[in-house]
Tab-separated table of N, CA and C in Angstrom:
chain	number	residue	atom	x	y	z
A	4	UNK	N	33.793	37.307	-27.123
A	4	UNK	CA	34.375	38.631	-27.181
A	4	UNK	C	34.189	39.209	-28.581
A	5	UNK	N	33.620	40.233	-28.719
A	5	UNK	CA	33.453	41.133	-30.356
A	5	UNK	C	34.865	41.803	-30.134
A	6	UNK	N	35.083	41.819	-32.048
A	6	UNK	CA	36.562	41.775	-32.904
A	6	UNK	C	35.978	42.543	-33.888
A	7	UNK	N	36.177	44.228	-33.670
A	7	UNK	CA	35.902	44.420	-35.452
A	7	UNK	C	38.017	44.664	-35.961
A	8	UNK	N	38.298	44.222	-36.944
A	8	UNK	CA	39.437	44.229	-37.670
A	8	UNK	C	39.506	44.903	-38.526
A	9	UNK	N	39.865	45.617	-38.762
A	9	UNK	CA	39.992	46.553	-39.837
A	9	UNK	C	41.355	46.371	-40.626
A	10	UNK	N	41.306	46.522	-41.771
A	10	UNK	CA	42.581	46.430	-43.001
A	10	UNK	C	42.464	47.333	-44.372
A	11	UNK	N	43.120	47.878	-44.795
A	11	UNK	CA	43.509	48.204	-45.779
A	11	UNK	C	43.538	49.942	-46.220
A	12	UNK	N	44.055	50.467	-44.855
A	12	UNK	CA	44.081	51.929	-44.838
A	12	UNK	C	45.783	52.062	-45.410
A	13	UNK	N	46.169	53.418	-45.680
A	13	UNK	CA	47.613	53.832	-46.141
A	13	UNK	C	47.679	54.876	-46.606
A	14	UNK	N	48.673	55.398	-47.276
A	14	UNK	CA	48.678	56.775	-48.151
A	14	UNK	C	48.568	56.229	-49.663
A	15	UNK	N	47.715	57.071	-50.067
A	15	UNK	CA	46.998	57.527	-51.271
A	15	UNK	C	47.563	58.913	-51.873
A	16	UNK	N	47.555	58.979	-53.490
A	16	UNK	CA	47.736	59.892	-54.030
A	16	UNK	C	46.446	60.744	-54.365
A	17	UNK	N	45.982	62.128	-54.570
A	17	UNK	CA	44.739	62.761	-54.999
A	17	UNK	C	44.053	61.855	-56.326
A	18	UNK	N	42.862	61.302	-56.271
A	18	UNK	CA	42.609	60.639	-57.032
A	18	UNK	C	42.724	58.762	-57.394
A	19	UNK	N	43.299	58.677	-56.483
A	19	UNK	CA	43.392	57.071	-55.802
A	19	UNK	C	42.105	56.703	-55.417
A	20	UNK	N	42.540	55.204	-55.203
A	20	UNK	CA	41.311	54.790	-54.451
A	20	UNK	C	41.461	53.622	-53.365
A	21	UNK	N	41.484	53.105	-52.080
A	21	UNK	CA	41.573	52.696	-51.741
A	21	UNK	C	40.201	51.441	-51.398
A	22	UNK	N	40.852	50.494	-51.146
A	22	UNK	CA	38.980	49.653	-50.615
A	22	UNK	C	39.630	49.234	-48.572
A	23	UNK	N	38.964	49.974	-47.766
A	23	UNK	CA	39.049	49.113	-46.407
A	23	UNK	C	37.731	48.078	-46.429
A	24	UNK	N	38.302	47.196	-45.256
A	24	UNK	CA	37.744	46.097	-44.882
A	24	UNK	C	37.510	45.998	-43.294
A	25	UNK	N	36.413	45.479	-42.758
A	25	UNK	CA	36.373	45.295	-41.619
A	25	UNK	C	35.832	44.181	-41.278
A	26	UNK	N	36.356	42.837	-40.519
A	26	UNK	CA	36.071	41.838	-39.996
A	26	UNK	C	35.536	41.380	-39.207
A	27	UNK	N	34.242	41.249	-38.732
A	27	UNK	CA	33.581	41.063	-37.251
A	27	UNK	C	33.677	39.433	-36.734
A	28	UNK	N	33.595	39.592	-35.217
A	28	UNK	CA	33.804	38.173	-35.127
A	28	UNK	C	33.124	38.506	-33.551
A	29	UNK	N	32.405	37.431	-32.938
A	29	UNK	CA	31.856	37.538	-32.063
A	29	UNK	C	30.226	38.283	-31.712
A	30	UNK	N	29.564	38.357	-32.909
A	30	UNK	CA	28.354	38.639	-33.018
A	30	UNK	C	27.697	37.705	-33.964
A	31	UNK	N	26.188	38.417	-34.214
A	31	UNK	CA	25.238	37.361	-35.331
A	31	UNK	C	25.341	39.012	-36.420
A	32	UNK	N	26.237	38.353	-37.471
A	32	UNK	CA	26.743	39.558	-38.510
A	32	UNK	C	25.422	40.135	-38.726
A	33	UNK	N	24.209	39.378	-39.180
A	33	UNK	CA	23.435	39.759	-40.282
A	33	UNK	C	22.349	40.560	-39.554
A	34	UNK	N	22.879	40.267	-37.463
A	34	UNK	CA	21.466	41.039	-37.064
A	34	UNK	C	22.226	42.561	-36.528
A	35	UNK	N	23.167	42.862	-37.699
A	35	UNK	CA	23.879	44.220	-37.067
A	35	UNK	C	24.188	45.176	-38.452
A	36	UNK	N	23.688	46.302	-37.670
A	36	UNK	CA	23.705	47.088	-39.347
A	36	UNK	C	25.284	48.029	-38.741
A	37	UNK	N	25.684	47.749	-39.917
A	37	UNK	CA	27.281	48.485	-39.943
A	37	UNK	C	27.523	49.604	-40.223
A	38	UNK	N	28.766	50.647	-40.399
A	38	UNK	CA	28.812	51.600	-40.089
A	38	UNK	C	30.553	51.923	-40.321
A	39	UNK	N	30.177	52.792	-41.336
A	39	UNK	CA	31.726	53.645	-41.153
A	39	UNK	C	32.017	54.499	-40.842
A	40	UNK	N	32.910	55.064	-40.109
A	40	UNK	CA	32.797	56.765	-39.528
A	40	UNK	C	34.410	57.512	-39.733
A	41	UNK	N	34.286	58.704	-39.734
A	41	UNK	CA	36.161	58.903	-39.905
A	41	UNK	C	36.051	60.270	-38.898
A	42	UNK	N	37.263	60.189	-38.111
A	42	UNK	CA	38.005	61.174	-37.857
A	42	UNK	C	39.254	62.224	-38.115
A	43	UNK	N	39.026	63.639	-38.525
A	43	UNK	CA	40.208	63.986	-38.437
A	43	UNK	C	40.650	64.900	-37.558
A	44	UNK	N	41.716	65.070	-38.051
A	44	UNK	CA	42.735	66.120	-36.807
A	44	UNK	C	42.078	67.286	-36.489
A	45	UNK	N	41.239	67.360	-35.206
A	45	UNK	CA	40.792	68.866	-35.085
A	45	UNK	C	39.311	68.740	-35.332
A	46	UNK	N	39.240	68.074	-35.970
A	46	UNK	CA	37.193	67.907	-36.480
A	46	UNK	C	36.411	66.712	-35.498
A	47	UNK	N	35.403	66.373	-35.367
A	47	UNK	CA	34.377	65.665	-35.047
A	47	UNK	C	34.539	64.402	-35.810
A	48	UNK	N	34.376	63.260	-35.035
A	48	UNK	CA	33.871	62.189	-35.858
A	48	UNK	C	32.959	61.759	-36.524
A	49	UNK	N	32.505	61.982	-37.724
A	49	UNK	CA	31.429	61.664	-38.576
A	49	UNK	C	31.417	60.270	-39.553
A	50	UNK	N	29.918	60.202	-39.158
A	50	UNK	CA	29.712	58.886	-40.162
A	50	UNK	C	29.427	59.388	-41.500
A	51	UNK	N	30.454	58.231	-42.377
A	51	UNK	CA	30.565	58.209	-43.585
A	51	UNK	C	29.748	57.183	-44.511
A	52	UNK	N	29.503	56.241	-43.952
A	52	UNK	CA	28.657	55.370	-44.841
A	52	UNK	C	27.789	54.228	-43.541
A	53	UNK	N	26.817	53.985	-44.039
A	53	UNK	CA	25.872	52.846	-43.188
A	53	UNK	C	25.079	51.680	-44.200
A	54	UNK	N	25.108	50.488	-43.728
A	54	UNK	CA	24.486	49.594	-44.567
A	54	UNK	C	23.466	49.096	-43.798
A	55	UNK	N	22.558	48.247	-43.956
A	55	UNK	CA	21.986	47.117	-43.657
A	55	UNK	C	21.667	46.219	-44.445
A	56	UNK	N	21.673	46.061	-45.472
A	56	UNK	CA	21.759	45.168	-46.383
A	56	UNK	C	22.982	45.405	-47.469
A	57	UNK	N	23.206	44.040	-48.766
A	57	UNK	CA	23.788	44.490	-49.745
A	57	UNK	C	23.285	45.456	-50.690
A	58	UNK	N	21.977	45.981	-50.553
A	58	UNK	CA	21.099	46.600	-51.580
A	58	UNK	C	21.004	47.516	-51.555
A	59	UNK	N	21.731	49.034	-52.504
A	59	UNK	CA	21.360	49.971	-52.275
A	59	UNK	C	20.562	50.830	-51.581
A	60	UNK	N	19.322	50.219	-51.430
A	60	UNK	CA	17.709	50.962	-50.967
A	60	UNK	C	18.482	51.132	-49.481
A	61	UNK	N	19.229	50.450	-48.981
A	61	UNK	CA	19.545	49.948	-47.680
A	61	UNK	C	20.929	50.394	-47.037
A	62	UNK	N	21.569	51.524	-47.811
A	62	UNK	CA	22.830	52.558	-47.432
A	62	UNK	C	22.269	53.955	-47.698
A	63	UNK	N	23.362	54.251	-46.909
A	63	UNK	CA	23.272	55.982	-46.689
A	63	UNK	C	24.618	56.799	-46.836
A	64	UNK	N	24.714	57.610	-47.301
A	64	UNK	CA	26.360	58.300	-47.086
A	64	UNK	C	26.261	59.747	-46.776
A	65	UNK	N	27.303	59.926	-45.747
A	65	UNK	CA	27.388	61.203	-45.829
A	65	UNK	C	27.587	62.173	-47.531
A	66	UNK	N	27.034	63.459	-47.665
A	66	UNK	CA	27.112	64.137	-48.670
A	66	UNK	C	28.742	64.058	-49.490
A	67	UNK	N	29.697	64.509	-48.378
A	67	UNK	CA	31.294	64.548	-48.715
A	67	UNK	C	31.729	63.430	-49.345
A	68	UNK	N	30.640	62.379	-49.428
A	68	UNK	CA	31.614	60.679	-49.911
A	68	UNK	C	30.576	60.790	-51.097
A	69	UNK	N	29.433	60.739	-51.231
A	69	UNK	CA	28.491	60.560	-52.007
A	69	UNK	C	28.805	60.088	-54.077
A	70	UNK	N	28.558	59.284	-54.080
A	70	UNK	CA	29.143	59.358	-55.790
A	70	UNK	C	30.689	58.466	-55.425
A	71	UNK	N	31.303	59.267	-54.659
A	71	UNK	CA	33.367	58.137	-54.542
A	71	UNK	C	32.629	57.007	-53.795
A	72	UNK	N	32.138	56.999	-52.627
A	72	UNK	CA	32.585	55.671	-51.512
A	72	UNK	C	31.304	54.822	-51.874
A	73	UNK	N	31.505	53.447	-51.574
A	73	UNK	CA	30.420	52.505	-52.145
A	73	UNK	C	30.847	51.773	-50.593
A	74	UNK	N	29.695	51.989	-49.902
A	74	UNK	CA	29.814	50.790	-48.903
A	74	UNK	C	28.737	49.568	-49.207
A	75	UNK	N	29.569	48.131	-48.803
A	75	UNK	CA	28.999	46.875	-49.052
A	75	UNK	C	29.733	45.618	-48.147
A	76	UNK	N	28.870	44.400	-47.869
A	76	UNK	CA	28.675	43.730	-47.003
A	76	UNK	C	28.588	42.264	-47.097
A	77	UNK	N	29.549	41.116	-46.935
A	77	UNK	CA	29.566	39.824	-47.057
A	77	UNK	C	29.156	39.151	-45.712
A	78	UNK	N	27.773	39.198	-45.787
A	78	UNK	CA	27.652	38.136	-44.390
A	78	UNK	C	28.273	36.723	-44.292
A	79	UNK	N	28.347	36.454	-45.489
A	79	UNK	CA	28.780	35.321	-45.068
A	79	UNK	C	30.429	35.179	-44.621
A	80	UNK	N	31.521	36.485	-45.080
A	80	UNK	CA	32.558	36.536	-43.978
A	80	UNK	C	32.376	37.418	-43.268
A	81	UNK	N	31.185	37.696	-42.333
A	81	UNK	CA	31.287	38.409	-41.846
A	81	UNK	C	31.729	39.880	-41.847
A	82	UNK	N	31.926	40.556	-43.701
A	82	UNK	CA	32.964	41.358	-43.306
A	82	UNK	C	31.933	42.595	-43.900
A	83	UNK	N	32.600	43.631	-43.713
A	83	UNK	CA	31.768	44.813	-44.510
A	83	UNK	C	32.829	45.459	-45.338
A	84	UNK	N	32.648	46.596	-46.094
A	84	UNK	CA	34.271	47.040	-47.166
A	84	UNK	C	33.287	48.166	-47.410
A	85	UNK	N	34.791	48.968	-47.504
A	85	UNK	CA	34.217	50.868	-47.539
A	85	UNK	C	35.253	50.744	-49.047
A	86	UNK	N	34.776	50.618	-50.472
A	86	UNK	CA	35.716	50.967	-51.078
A	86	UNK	C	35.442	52.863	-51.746
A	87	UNK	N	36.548	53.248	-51.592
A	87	UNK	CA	36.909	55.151	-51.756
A	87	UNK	C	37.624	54.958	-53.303
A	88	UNK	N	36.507	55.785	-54.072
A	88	UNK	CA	37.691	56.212	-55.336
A	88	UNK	C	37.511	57.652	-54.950
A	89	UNK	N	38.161	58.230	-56.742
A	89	UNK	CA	38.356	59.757	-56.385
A	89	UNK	C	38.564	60.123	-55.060
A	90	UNK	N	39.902	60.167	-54.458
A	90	UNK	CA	40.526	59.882	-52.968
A	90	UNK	C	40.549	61.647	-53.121
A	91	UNK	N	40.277	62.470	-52.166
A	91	UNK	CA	40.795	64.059	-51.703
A	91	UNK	C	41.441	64.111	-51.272
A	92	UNK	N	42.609	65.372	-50.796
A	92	UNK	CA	43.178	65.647	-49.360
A	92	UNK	C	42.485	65.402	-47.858
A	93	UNK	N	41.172	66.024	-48.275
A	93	UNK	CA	40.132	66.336	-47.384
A	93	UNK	C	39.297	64.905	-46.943
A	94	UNK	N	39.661	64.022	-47.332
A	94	UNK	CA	39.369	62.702	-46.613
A	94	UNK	C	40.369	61.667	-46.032
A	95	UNK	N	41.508	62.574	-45.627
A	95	UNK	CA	42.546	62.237	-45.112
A	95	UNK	C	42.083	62.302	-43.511
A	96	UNK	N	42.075	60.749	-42.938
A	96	UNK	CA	41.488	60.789	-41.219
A	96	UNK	C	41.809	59.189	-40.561
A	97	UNK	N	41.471	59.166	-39.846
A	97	UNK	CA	41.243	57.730	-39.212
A	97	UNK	C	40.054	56.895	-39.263
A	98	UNK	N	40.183	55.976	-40.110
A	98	UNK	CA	38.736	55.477	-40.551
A	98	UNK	C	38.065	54.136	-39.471
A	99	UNK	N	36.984	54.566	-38.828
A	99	UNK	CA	36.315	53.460	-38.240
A	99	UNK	C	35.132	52.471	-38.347
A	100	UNK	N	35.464	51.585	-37.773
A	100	UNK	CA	34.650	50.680	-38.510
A	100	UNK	C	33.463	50.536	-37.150
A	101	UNK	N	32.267	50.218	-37.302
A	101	UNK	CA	31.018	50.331	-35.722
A	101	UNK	C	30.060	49.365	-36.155
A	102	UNK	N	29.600	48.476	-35.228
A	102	UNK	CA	28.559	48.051	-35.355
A	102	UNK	C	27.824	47.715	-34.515
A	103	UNK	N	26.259	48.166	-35.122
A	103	UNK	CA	24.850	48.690	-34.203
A	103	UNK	C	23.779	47.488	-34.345
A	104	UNK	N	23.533	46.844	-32.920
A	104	UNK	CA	21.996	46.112	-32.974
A	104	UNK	C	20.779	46.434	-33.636
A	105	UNK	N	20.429	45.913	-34.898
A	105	UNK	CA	19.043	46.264	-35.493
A	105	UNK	C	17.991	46.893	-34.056
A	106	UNK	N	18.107	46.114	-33.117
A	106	UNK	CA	17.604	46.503	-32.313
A	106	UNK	C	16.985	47.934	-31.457
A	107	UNK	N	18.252	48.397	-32.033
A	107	UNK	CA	18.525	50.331	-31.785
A	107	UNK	C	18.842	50.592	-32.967
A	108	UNK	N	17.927	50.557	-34.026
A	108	UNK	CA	17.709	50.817	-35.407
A	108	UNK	C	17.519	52.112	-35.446
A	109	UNK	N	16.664	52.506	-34.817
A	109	UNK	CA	15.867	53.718	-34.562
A	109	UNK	C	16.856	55.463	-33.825
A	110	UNK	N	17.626	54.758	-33.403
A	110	UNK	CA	18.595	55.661	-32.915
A	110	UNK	C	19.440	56.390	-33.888
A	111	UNK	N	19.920	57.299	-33.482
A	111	UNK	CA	20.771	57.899	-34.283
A	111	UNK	C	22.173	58.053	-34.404
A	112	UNK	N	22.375	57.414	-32.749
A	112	UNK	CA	23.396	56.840	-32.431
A	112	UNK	C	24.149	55.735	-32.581
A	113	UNK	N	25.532	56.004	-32.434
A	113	UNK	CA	26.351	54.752	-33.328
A	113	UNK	C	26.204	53.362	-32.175
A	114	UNK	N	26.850	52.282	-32.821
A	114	UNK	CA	26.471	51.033	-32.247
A	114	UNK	C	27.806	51.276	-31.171
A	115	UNK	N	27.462	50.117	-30.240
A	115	UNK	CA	28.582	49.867	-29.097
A	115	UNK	C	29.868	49.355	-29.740
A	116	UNK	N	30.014	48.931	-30.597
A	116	UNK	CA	31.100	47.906	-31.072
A	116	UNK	C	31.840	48.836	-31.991
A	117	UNK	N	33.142	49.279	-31.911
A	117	UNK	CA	33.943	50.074	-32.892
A	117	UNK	C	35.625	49.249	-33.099
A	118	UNK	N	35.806	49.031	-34.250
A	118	UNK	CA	37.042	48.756	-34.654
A	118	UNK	C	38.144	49.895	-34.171
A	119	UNK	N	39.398	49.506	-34.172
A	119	UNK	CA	40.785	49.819	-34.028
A	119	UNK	C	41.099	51.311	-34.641
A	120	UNK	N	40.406	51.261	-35.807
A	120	UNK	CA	40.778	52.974	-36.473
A	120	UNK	C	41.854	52.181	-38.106
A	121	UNK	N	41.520	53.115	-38.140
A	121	UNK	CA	42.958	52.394	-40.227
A	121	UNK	C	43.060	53.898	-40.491
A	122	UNK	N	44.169	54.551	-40.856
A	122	UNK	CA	44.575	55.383	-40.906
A	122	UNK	C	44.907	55.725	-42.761
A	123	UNK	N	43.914	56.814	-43.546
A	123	UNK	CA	43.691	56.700	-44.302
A	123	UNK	C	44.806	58.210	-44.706
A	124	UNK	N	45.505	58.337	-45.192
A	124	UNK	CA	46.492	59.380	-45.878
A	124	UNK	C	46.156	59.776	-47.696
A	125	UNK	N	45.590	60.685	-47.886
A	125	UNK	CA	45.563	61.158	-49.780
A	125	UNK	C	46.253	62.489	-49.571
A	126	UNK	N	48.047	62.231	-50.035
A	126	UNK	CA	48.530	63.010	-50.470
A	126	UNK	C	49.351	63.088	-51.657
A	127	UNK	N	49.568	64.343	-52.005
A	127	UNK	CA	51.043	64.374	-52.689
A	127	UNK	C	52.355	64.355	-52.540
């Protein structure tokens, strides 16, 4: 059975930074490229960061995170981590965690496998 786990969402002040985590369990980690996406109230779900490796050359971010969010990847726990500095109002959403078969690399579409949601709050 695939387990993505997600941890370390909460409220944030403007300018915070939070790091989430997501735990996979029930796949082969290293043959799945990962994926963060957020929702908010009223908007579309968009992806925020994608990896396939630990190596720069090998992420992507949406424009809105670009420079704050650093996504990165421990195969060996299985885990991936979205850490957010310089926190906004405007990245206040439900953060998800997805993961996609190298296989459907090519797609543009997100993977079958989505975590629980972590609920990310930057207010005053």
């Amino acid at each position: 059975q695939v387990q993505l786990v997600e941890s370390g969402g909460g409220l944030v002040q403007p300018g915070g930074s939070l790091r989430l985590s997501c735990a996979a369990s029930g796949i082969t980690f290293s043959a799945y490229v990962m994926g963060w996406y957020r929702q908010a109230p009223g908007k579309q779900r968009e992806l925020v960061a994608v990896i396939r490796t630990s190596s720069s050359d090998n992420t992507n971010y949406a424009d809105a995170v670009k420079g704050r969010f650093t996504i990165s990847r421990d195969n060996a726990k299985n885990t991936v981590y979205l850490q957010m500095n310089s926190l906004k109002p405007e990245d206040t959403a439900v953060y998800y965690c997805n993961a996609k078969s190298v296989r459907l690399a090519a797609s543009r579409l997100p993977g079958a496998y989505w975590g629980q949601g972590t609920q990310v709050t930057v207010s005053s």
